[in-house]
Coordinates of C-alpha atoms and ligand atoms in Angstrom, one line a residue:
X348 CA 175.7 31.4 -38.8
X349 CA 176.1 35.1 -39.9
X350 CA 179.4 36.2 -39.9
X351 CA 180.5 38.9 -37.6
X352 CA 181.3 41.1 -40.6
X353 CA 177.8 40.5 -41.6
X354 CA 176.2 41.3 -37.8
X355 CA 178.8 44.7 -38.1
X356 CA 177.2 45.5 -41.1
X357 CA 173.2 45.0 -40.3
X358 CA 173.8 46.8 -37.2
X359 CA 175.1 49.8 -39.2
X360 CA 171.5 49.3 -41.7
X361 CA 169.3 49.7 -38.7
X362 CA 171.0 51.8 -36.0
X363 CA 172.5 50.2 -32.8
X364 CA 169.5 50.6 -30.9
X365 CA 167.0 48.8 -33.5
X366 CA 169.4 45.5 -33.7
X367 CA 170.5 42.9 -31.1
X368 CA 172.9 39.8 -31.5
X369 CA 173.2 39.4 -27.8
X370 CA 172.2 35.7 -26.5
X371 CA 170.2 37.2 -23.7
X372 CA 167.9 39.4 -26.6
X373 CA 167.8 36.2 -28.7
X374 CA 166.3 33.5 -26.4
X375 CA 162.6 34.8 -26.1
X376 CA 162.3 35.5 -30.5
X377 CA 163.5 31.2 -30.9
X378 CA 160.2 30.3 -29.7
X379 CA 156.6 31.0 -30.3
X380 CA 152.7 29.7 -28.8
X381 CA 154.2 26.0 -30.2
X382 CA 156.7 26.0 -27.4
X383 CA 159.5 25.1 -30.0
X384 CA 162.9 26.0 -29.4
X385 CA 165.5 27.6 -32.3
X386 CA 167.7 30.0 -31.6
X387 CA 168.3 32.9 -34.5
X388 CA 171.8 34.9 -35.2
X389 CA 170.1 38.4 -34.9
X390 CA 167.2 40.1 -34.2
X391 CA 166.1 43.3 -36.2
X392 CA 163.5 45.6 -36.0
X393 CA 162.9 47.7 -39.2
X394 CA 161.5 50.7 -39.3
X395 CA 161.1 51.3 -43.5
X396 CA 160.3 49.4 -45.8
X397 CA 163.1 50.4 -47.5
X398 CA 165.3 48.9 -44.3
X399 CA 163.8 45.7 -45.2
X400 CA 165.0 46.0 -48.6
X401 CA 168.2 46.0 -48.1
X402 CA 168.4 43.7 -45.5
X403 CA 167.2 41.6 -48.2
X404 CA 170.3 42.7 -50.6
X405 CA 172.5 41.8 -47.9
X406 CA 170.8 38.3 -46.9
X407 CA 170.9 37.2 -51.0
X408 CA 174.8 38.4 -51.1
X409 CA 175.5 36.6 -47.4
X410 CA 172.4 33.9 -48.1
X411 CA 171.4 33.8 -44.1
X412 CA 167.8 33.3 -43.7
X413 CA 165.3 36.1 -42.4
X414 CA 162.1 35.0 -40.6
X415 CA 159.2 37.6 -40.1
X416 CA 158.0 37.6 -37.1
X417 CA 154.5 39.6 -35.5
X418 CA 153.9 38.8 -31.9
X419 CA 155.3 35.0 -32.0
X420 CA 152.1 33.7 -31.1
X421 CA 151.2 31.4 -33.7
X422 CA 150.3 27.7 -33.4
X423 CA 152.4 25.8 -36.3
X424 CA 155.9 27.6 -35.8
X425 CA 155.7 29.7 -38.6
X426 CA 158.5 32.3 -37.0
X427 CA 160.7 30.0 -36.0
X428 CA 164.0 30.5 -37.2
X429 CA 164.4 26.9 -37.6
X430 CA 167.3 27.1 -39.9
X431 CA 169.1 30.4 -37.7
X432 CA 169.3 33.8 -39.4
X433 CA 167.9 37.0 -38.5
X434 CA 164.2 37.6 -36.9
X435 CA 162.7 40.7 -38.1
X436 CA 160.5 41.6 -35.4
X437 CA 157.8 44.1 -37.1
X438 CA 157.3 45.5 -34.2
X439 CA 157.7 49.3 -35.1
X440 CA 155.4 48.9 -37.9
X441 CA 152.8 49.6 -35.7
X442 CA 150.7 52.9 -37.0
X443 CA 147.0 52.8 -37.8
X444 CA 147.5 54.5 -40.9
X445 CA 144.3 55.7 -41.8
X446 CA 140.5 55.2 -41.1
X447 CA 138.7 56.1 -44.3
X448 CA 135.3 56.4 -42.9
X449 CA 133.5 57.8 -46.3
X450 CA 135.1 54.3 -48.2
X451 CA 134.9 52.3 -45.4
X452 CA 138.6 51.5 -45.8
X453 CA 141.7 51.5 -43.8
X454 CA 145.0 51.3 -44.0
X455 CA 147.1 49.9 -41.2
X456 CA 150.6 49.1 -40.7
X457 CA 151.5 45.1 -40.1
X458 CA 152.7 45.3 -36.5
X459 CA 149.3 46.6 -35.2
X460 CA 147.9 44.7 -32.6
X461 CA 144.1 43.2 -33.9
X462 CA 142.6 43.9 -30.6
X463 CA 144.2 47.3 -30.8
X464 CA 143.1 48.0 -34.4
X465 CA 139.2 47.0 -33.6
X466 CA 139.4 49.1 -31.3
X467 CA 140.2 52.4 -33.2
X468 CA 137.6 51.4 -36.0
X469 CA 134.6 50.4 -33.0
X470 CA 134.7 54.0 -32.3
X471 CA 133.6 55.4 -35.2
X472 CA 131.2 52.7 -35.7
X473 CA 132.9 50.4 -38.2
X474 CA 133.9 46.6 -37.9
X475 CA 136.8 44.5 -38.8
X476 CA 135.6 41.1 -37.6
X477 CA 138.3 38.8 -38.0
X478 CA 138.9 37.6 -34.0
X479 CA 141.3 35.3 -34.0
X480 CA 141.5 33.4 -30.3
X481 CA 144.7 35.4 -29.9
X482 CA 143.6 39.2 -30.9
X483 CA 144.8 41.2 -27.8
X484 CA 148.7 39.5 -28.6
X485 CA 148.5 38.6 -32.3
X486 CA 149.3 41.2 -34.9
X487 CA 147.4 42.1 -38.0
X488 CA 150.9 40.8 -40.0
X489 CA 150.6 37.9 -38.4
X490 CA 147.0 37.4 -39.2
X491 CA 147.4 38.1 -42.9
X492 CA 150.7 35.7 -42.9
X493 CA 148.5 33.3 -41.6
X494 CA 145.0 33.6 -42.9
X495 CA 143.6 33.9 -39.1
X496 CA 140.2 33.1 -38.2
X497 CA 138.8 33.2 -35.1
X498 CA 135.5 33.1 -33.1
X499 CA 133.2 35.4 -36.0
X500 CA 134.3 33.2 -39.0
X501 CA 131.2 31.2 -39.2
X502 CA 129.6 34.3 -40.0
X503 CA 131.9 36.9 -41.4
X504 CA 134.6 35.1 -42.7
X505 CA 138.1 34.7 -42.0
X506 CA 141.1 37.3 -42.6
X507 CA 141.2 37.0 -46.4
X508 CA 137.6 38.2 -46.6
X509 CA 138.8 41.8 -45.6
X510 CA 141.9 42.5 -47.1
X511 CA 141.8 44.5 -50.2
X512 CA 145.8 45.1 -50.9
X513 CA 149.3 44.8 -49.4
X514 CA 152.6 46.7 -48.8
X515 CA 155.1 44.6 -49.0
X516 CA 159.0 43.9 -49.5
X517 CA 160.0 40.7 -52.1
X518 CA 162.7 38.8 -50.7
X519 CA 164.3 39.8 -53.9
X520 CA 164.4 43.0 -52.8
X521 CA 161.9 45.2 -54.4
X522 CA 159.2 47.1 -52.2
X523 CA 155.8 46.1 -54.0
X524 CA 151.8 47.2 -53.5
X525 CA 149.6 44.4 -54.3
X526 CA 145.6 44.8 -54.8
X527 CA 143.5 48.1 -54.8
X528 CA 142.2 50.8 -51.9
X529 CA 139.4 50.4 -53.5
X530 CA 136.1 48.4 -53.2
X531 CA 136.9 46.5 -55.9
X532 CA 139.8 45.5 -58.3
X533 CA 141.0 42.6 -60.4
X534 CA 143.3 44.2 -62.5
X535 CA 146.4 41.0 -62.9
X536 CA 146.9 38.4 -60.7
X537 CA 145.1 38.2 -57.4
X538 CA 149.0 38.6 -55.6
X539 CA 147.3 39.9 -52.2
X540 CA 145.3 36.5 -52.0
X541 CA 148.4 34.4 -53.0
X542 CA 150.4 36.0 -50.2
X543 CA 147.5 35.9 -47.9
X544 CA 148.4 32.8 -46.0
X545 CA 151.6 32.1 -47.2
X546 CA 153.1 31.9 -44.0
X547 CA 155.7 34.5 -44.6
X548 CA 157.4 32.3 -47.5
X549 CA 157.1 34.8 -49.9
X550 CA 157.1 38.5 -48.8
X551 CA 156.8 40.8 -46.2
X552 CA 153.8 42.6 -45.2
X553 CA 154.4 46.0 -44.3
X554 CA 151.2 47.4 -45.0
X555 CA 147.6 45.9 -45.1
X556 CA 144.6 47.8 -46.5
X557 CA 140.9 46.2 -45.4
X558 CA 137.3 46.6 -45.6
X559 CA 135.7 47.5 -42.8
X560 CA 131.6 46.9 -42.2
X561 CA 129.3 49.0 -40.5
X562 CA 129.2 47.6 -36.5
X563 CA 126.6 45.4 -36.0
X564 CA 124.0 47.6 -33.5
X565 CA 123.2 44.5 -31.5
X566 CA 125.0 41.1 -29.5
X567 CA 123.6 38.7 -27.7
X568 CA 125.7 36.0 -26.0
X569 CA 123.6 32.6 -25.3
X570 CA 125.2 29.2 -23.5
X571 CA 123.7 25.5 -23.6
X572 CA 125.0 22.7 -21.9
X573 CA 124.7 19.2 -23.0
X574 CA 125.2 15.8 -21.7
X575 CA 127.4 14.3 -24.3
X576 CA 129.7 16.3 -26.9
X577 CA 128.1 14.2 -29.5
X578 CA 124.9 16.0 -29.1
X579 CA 126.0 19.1 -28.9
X580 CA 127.6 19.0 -32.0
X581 CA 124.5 17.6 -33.3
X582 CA 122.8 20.7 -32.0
X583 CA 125.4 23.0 -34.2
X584 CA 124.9 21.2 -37.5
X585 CA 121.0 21.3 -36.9
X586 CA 121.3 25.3 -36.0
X587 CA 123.5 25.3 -39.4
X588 CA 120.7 23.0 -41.3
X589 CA 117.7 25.6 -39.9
X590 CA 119.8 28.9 -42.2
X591 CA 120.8 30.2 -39.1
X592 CA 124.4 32.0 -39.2
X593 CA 125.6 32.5 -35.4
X594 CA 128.5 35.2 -35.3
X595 CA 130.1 32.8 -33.1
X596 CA 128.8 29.1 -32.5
X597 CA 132.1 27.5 -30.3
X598 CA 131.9 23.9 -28.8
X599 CA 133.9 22.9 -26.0
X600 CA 134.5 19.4 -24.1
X601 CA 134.2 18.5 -21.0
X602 CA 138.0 18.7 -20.3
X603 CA 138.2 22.2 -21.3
X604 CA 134.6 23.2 -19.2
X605 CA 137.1 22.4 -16.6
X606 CA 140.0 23.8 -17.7
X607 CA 138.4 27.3 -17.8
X608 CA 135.7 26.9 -14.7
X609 CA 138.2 28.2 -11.9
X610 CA 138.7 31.6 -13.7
X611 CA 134.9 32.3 -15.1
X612 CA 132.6 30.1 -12.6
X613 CA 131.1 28.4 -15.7
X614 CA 128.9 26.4 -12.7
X615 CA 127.9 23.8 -15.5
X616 CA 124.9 21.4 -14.3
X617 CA 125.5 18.2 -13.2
X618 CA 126.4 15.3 -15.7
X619 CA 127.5 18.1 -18.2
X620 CA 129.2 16.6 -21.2
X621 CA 129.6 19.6 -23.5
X622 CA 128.9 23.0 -24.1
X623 CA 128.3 25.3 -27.0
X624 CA 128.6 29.4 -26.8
X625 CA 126.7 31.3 -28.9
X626 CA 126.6 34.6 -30.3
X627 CA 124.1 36.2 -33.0
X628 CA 123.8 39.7 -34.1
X629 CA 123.1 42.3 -36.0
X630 CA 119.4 44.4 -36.4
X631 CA 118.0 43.7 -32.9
X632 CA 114.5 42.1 -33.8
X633 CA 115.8 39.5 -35.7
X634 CA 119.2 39.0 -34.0
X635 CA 116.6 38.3 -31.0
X636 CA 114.6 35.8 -33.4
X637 CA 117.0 33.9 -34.2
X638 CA 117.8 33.8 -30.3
X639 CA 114.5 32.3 -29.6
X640 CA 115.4 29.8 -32.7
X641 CA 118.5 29.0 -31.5
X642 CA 117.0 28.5 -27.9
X643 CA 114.6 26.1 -29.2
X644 CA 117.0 23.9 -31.4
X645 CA 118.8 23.7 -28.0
X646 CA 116.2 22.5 -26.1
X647 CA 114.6 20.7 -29.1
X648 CA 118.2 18.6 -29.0
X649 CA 118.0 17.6 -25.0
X650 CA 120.2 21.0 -23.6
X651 CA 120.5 20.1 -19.8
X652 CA 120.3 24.1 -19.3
X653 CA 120.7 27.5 -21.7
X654 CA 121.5 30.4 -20.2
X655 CA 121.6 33.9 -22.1
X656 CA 123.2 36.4 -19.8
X657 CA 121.5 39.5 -19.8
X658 CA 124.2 41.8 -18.7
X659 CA 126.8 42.4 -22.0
X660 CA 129.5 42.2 -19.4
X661 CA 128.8 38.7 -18.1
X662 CA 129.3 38.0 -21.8
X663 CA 132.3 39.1 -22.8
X664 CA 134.0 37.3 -19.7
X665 CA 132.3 34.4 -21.1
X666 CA 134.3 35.1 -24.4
X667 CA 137.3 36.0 -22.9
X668 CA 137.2 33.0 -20.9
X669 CA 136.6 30.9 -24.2
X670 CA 140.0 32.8 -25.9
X671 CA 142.2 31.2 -22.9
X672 CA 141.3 27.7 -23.4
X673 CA 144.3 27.0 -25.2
X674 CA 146.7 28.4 -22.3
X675 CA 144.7 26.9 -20.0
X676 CA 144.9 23.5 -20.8
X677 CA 148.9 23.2 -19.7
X678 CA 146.9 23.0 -16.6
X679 CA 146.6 19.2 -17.1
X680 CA 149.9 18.1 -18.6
X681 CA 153.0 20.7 -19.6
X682 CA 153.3 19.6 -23.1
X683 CA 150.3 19.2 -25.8
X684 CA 149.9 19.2 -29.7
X685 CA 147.3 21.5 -30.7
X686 CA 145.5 21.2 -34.1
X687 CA 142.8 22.9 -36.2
X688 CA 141.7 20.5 -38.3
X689 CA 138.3 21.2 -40.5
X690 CA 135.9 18.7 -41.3
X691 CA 132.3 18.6 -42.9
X692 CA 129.9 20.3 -40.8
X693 CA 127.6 17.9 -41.3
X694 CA 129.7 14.9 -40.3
X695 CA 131.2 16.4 -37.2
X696 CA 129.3 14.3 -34.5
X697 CA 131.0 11.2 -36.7
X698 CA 134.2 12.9 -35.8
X699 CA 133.8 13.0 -32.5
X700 CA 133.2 9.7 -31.9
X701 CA 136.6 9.2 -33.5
X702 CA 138.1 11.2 -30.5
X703 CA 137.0 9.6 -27.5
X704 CA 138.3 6.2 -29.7
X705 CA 141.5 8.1 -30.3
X706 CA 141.8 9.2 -26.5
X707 CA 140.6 5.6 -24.9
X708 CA 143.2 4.0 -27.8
X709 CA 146.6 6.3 -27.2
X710 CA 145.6 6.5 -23.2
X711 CA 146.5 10.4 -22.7
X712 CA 144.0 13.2 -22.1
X713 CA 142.7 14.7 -25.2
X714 CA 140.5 18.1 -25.2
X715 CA 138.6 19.5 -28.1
X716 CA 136.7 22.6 -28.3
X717 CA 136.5 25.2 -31.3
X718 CA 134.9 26.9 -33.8
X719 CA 132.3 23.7 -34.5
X720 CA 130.4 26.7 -36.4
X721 CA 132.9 26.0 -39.2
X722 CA 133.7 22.0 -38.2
X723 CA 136.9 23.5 -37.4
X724 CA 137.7 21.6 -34.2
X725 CA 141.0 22.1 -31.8
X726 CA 141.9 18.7 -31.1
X727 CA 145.0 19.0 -28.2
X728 CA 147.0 16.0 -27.2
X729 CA 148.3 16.2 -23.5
X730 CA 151.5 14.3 -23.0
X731 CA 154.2 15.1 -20.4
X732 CA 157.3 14.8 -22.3
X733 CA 159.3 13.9 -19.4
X734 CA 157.6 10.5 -18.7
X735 CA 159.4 8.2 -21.5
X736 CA 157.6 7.7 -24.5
X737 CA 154.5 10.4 -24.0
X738 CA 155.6 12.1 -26.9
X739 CA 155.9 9.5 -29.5
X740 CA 152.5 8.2 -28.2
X741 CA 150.9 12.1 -29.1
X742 CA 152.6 11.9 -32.4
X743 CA 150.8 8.7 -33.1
X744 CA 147.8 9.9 -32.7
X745 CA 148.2 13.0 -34.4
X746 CA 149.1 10.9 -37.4
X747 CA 145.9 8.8 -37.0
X748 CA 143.8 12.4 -36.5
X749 CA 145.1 13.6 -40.1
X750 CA 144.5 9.8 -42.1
X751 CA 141.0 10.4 -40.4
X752 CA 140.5 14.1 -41.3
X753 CA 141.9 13.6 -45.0
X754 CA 139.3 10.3 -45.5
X755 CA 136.4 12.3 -44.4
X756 CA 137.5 14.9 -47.1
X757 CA 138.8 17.5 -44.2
X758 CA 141.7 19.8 -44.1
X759 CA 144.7 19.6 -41.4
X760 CA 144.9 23.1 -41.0
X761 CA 141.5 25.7 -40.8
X762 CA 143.9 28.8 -39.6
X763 CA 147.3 27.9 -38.1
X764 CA 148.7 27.4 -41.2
X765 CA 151.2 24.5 -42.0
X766 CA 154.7 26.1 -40.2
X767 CA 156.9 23.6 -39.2
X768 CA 154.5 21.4 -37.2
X769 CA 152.6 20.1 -39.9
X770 CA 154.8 20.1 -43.1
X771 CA 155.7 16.5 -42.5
X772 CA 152.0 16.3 -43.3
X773 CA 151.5 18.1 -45.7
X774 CA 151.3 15.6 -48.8
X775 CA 148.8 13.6 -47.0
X776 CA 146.3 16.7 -48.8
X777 CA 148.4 18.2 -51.5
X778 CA 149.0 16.0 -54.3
X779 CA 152.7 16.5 -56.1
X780 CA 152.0 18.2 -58.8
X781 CA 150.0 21.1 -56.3
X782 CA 153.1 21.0 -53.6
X783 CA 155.6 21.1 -56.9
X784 CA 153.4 24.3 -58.2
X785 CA 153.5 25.8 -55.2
X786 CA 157.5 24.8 -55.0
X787 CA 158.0 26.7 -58.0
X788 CA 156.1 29.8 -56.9
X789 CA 158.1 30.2 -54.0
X790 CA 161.4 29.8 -56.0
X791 CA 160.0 33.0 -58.3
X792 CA 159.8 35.3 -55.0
X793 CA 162.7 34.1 -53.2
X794 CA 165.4 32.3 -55.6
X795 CA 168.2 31.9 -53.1
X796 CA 165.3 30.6 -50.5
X797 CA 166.6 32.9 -47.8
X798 CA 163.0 33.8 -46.9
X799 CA 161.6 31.7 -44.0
X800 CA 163.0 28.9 -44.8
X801 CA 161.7 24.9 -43.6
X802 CA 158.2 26.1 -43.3
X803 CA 155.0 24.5 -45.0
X804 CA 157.6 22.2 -47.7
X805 CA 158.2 19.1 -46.3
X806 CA 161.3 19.1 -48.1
X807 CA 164.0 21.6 -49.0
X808 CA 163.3 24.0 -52.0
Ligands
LAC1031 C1 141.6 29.2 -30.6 C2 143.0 29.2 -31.2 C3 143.9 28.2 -30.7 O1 140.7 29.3 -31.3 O2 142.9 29.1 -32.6 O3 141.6 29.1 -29.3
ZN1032 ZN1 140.9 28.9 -33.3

C-alpha cells in the first residue's frame, strides 16, 4: 500500500489533474486483454521523462512498485499491478516526433498508437511493418516492451527488426538513450535489444527510434479453404519449402471460421475444415507470380476453394476480420487461455494432431488459428469458469501444450511475452543458470525490484 503521505506527495510531482488514487479511476488500469484482476494504489500519467525520474526516487525511498502500462492490451499480464503500486499510464507520451524521410528514420514517442504511427509514415510512402493483431489499441511502448509481432512477421520480422534506439528512464532513476539514429551502430552493449522484450522489468521506454522501408507498391490478399486443418498447415510448410515468403500466411480452425463468419460472411464451402489467408507483396509482377505459385500449391494440396478478392477493400475486411478472432471467440465460452506458442515450421501438421488429442482428451472447445507462417500458433482453451472444475481442467491442458511444445524443441511464448501468465512456466525452457543470469540482470537496473515486479521470474528477485 502507498502511504497517504506518499499519494500527497506524487500528486504534487505530476499536477492534480495527471494523477488519480480514486477507486472508481483505478478499477479499469487492474486489468488488461488477459482478463486478470489487481487493483494498483495510483495511477499516473507522466508527461517528462524527467517526471518519471523522480517518481522513481520517490518509489526507491517508499519501495512501492510502478508498472508501465501502454494501452493494457496485452495477452500475458505484463501491466498488471500484481503486487499494487502505481500504474504509469504513458498515455501523454503520445507525439510522432519526427519522420526523417532522407534517413528513413523516425522518432516516435512510446504512447503512440501503431495503427496511428503507420499511418503518418504510409503517407509519405514509408513502412513500419510490425502489425501486431492489436495495432489500432496497442501502443508502440507496448510493442517494444513486448517484442510484438503480428500478421507481416513471416516476412518482415517482428518489432526488434526496426528499432534502432530507445529513450528511456532506469528504475534507478537516470534518464538514458540507448542505440543510434543512425542506420547502423554497435558501439557497447546492444542495451536497446536487451530491453526490447523485457516486459517492462527493466526500464521505461519513453522514446523509440525505427527504421522505416520504402512501402511496398503492391498487395494482394488470397483465401484457401481446406477440408482438414492438417492439410492446410501442410499447404503452409510446402509454400515455405517452395522459397516463397508471404507477407502474411495466417491459418485458422474451423472453430474460429465460425467465430468470425457472422461479422465478414466468410461463406466457407461445405465440409470446410480450415483456412489459410494470404498476403504477398511488393513489385507487382512478381508479387503476382508468386500469387499464381501460391495458387497452385493450394490447389496442388486438395484446397476445396481459393478465392483472391479483387477489390483491395474486400481484403482488408478480410484482415480486419482475421485481427478480431481473439475477441471473438468469448463468443463460445466467457473465459479462455490464449497462448502463442512457436514450433518448427516444418513439424506443424504433427502439432496439430496433438490438438484435436488435447481437445477430445480435456473435453472443452479448443480453437487455434495464427501466424502458421512462423509456426506460431494461438492455441485458446474455452472453459466457463463458473461450471466447477472448467478451470483446472484448461490449466491441465495448457501444462500438457507446453511439455509438448518444449519436446518438439518450441518456444511457449512467439510475442506475448512471459507476464504473469506464463512465468510458472517459464523453467520448463530456461535452464537455471539462463533464468539466474537474467535474475541478476534485472537486479543491476532495478536493485530495490520496485520495477514491475512478479512478471516473467517465477520466483521473487
Ligand atoms: C493475434 C494476437 C492474439 O494474433 O496475437 O490475434
Ligand atoms: Zn498473434
Amino acid at each position: 500500500m502507498i502511504s497517504e503521505r506518499v499519494l500527497k506527495e506524487l500528486a504534487s510531482v505530476l499536477g492534480p489533474e495527471h494523477f488519480t488514487s480514486r477507486c472508481e479511476d483505478l478499477i479499469t488500469f487492474g486489468t488488461d486483454a488477459t482478463k486478470l484482476r489487481f487493483m494498483p494504489d495510483a495511477v499516473a500519467f507522466p508527461g517528462t521523462p524527467d517526471e518519471i525520474s523522480r517518481i522513481f526516487q520517490l518509489a526507491n525511498q517508499e519501495r512501492f512498485p510502478v508498472i508501465p502500462r501502454g494501452a493494457g492490451s496485452g495477452k500475458s499480464g505484463g501491466a498488471l499491478p500484481v503486487e499494487g503500486g502505481l500504474i504509469l499510464a504513458m498515455d501523454r507520451f503520445n507525439r510522432i516526433l519526427e519522420i526523417d524521410e532522407r534517413n528513413l528514420i523516425a522518432r516516435v514517442e512510446s504512447g503512440v498508437i501503431t495503427a496511428v504511427f503507420q499511418e503518418a509514415v504510409e503517407k509519405v510512402d514509408l513502412f513500419y511493418p510490425p502489425d501486431p493483431a492489436s495495432i489500432h489499441i496497442s501502443t508502440l511502448g507496448g510493442n517494444v516492451a513486448e517484442c510484438a509481432g503480428g500478421l507481416r512477421a513471416v516476412k518482415y520480422g517482428v518489432t526488434r527488426d526496426y528499432v534502432l534506439g530507445l529513450g528511456a528512464v532506469l528504475p534507478t532513476g537516470e534518464i538514458i538513450r540507448t542505440g543510434v539514429v543512425t542506420a547502423k551502430g554497435v558501439v557497447g552493449y546492444d542495451l536497446t535489444r536487451l530491453l526490447i522484450g523485457s516486459e517492462g522489468t527493466l526500464a521505461v521506454v519513453t522514446e523509440v527510434v525505427v527504421r522505416l522501408i520504402p512501402k511496398p507498391a503492391y498487395r494482394k490478399t488470397m483465401m484457401a479453404f481446406f477440408e482438414t486443418a492438417a492439410a492446410t498447415v501442410e499447404t503452409v510448410s510446402e509454400i515455405i519449402r517452395s522459397r516463397i515468403v508471404p507477407t502474411a500466411l495466417e491459418f485458422m480452425d474451423k472453430t474460429c471460421i465460425g467465430c468470425v463468419d457472422e461479422s465478414v460472411g466468410l461463406s466457407a464451402p461445405k465440409g470446410t475444415g480450415a483456412l489459410l489467408l494470404i498476403e504477398v507483396d511488393g513489385d507487382k509482377g512478381l508479387a503476382r507470380k508468386e500469387a499464381t505459385r501460391v495458387e497452385e500449391i493450394c490447389s496442388r494440396r486438395g484446397a476445396l476453394e481459393f478465392r483472391s478478392p479483387s477489390r483491395r477493400k474486400q481484403g482488408e475486411k478480410l484482415w480486419e476480420a482475421r485481427r478480431d478472432v481473439s475477441e471473438s471467440l468469448y463468443k463460445l465460452r466467457p473465459d479462455k487461455i490464449s497462448e502463442d506458442i512457436v514450433v518448427p515450421r516444418s513439424r506443424m501438421a504433427h502439432f496439430i494432431g496433438f490438438l484435436e488429442g488435447l481437445a477430445r482428451t480435456h473435453t472443452l472447445p479448443m480453437a487455434a488459428y495464427g501466424h502458421a507462417g512462423d509456426g506460431n500458433i494461438h492455441v485458446n482453451i474455452l472453459f466457463d469458469e463458473k461450471i466447477p472444475g472448467e478451470r483446472e481442467k484448461a490449466q491441465t491442458a495448457v501444462k500438457e501444450l507446453f511439455l509438448k511444445v518444449i519436446e518438439m524443441k518450441g518456444t511457449l511464448s512467439g510475442e506475448h511475452g512471459v507476464g504473469v501468465t506464463k512465468a510458472p512456466f517459464v523453467e520448463m525452457e530456461l535452464s537455471k543458470p539462463v533464468l539466474e543470469l537474467m535474475g541478476r540482470l534485472k537486479k543491476a537496473f532495478d536493485p530495490n525490484g520496485i520495477l514491475n515486479p512478479g512478471k516473467i521470474f517465477p520466483y521473487k528477485i
